[in-house]
Short mmCIF file of C-alpha atoms in Angstrom, two decimals:
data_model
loop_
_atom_site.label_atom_id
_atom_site.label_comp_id
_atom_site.label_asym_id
_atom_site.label_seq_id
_atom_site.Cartn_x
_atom_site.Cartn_y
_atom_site.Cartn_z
CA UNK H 1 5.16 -0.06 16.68
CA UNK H 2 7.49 2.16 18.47
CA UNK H 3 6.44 5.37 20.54
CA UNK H 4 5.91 7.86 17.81
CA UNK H 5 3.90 5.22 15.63
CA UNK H 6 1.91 4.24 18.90
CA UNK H 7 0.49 7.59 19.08
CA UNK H 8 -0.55 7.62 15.17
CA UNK H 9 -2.30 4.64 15.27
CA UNK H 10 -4.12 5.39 18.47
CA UNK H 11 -5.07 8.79 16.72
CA UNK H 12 -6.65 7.12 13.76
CA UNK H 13 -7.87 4.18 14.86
CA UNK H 14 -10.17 3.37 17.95
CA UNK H 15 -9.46 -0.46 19.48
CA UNK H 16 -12.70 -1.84 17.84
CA UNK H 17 -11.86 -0.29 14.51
CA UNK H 18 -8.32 -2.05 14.60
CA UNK H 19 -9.57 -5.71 16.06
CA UNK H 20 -12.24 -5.16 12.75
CA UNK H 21 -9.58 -5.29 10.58
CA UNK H 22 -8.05 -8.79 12.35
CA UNK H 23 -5.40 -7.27 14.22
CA UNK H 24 -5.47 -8.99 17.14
CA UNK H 25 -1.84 -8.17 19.04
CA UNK H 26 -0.96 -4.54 18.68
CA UNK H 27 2.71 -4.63 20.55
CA UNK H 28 5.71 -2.22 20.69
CA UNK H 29 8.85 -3.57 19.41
CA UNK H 30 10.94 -2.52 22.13
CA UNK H 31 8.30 -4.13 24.56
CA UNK H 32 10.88 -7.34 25.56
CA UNK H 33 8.39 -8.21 28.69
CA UNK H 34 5.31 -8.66 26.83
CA UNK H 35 4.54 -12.28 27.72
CA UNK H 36 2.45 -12.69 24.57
CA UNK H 37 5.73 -11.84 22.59
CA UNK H 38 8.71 -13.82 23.95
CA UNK H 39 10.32 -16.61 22.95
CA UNK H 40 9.63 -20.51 23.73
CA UNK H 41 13.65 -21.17 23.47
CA UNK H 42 14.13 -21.60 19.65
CA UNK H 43 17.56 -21.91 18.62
CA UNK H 44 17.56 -20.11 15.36
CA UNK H 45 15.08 -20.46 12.76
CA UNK H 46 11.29 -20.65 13.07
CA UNK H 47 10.19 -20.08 16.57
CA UNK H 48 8.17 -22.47 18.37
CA UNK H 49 5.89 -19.50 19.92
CA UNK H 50 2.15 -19.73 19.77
CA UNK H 51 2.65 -16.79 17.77
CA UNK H 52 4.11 -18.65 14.95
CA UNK H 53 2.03 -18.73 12.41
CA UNK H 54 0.85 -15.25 12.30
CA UNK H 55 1.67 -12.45 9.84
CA UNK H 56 3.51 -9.19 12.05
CA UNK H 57 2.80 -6.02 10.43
CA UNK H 58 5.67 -3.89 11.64
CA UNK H 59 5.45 -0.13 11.41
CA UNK H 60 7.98 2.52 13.10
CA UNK H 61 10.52 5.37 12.36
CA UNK H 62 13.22 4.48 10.91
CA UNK H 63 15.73 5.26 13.63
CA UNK H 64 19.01 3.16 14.20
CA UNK H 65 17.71 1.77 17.20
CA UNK H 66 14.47 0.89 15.85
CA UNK H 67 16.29 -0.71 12.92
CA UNK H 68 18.81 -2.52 15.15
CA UNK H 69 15.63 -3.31 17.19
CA UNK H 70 13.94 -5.44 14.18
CA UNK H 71 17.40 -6.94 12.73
CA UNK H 72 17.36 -8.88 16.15
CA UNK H 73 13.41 -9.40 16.30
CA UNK H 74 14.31 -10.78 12.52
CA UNK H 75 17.23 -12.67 13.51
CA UNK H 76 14.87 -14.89 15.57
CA UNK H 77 11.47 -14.31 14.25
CA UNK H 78 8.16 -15.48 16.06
CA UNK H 79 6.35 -14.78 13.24
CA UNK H 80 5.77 -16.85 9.94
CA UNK H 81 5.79 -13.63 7.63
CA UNK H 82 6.59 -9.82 8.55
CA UNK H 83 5.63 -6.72 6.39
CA UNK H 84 7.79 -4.12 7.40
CA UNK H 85 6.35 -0.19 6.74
CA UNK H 86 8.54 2.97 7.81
CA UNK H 87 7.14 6.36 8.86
#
């Protein structure tokens, strides 16, 4: 999520509706000092986080820093699949 897609989701969905639907980590992807979200120290590749074999769901506006945010969450991902969704 970024900060305009933060807001739509918190105006349609309440927390329990969201962790109903087995979302369990709602995170910004410009949130670098999330310790649930950072890196174990993988060179390239798959990432050795905990988070590793989950699916990412990302949604945000399709700005060119949002973009340029995901080409480096992509370039080392620390999730086994993402589904990618624009505003």
């Amino acid at each position: 999520l970024d900060a305009s897609t933060t807001q739509i989701i918190s105006s349609v969905y309440s927390q329990t509706e969201i962790l109903s639907k087995e979302v369990y980590l709602v995170a910004r992807l410009d949130d670098q000092s999330n310790p649930k979200l950072q890196q174990n120290g993988s060179s390239g590749g798959k990432s050795s986080s905990s988070n590793s074999h989950l699916k990412a769901v990302v949604y945000v506006r399709p700005t060119e820093i949002n973009v340029g945010l995901l080409v480096r969450e992509l370039a080392r991902p620390r999730f086994a699949e993402y589904h990618i969704f624009f505003s």
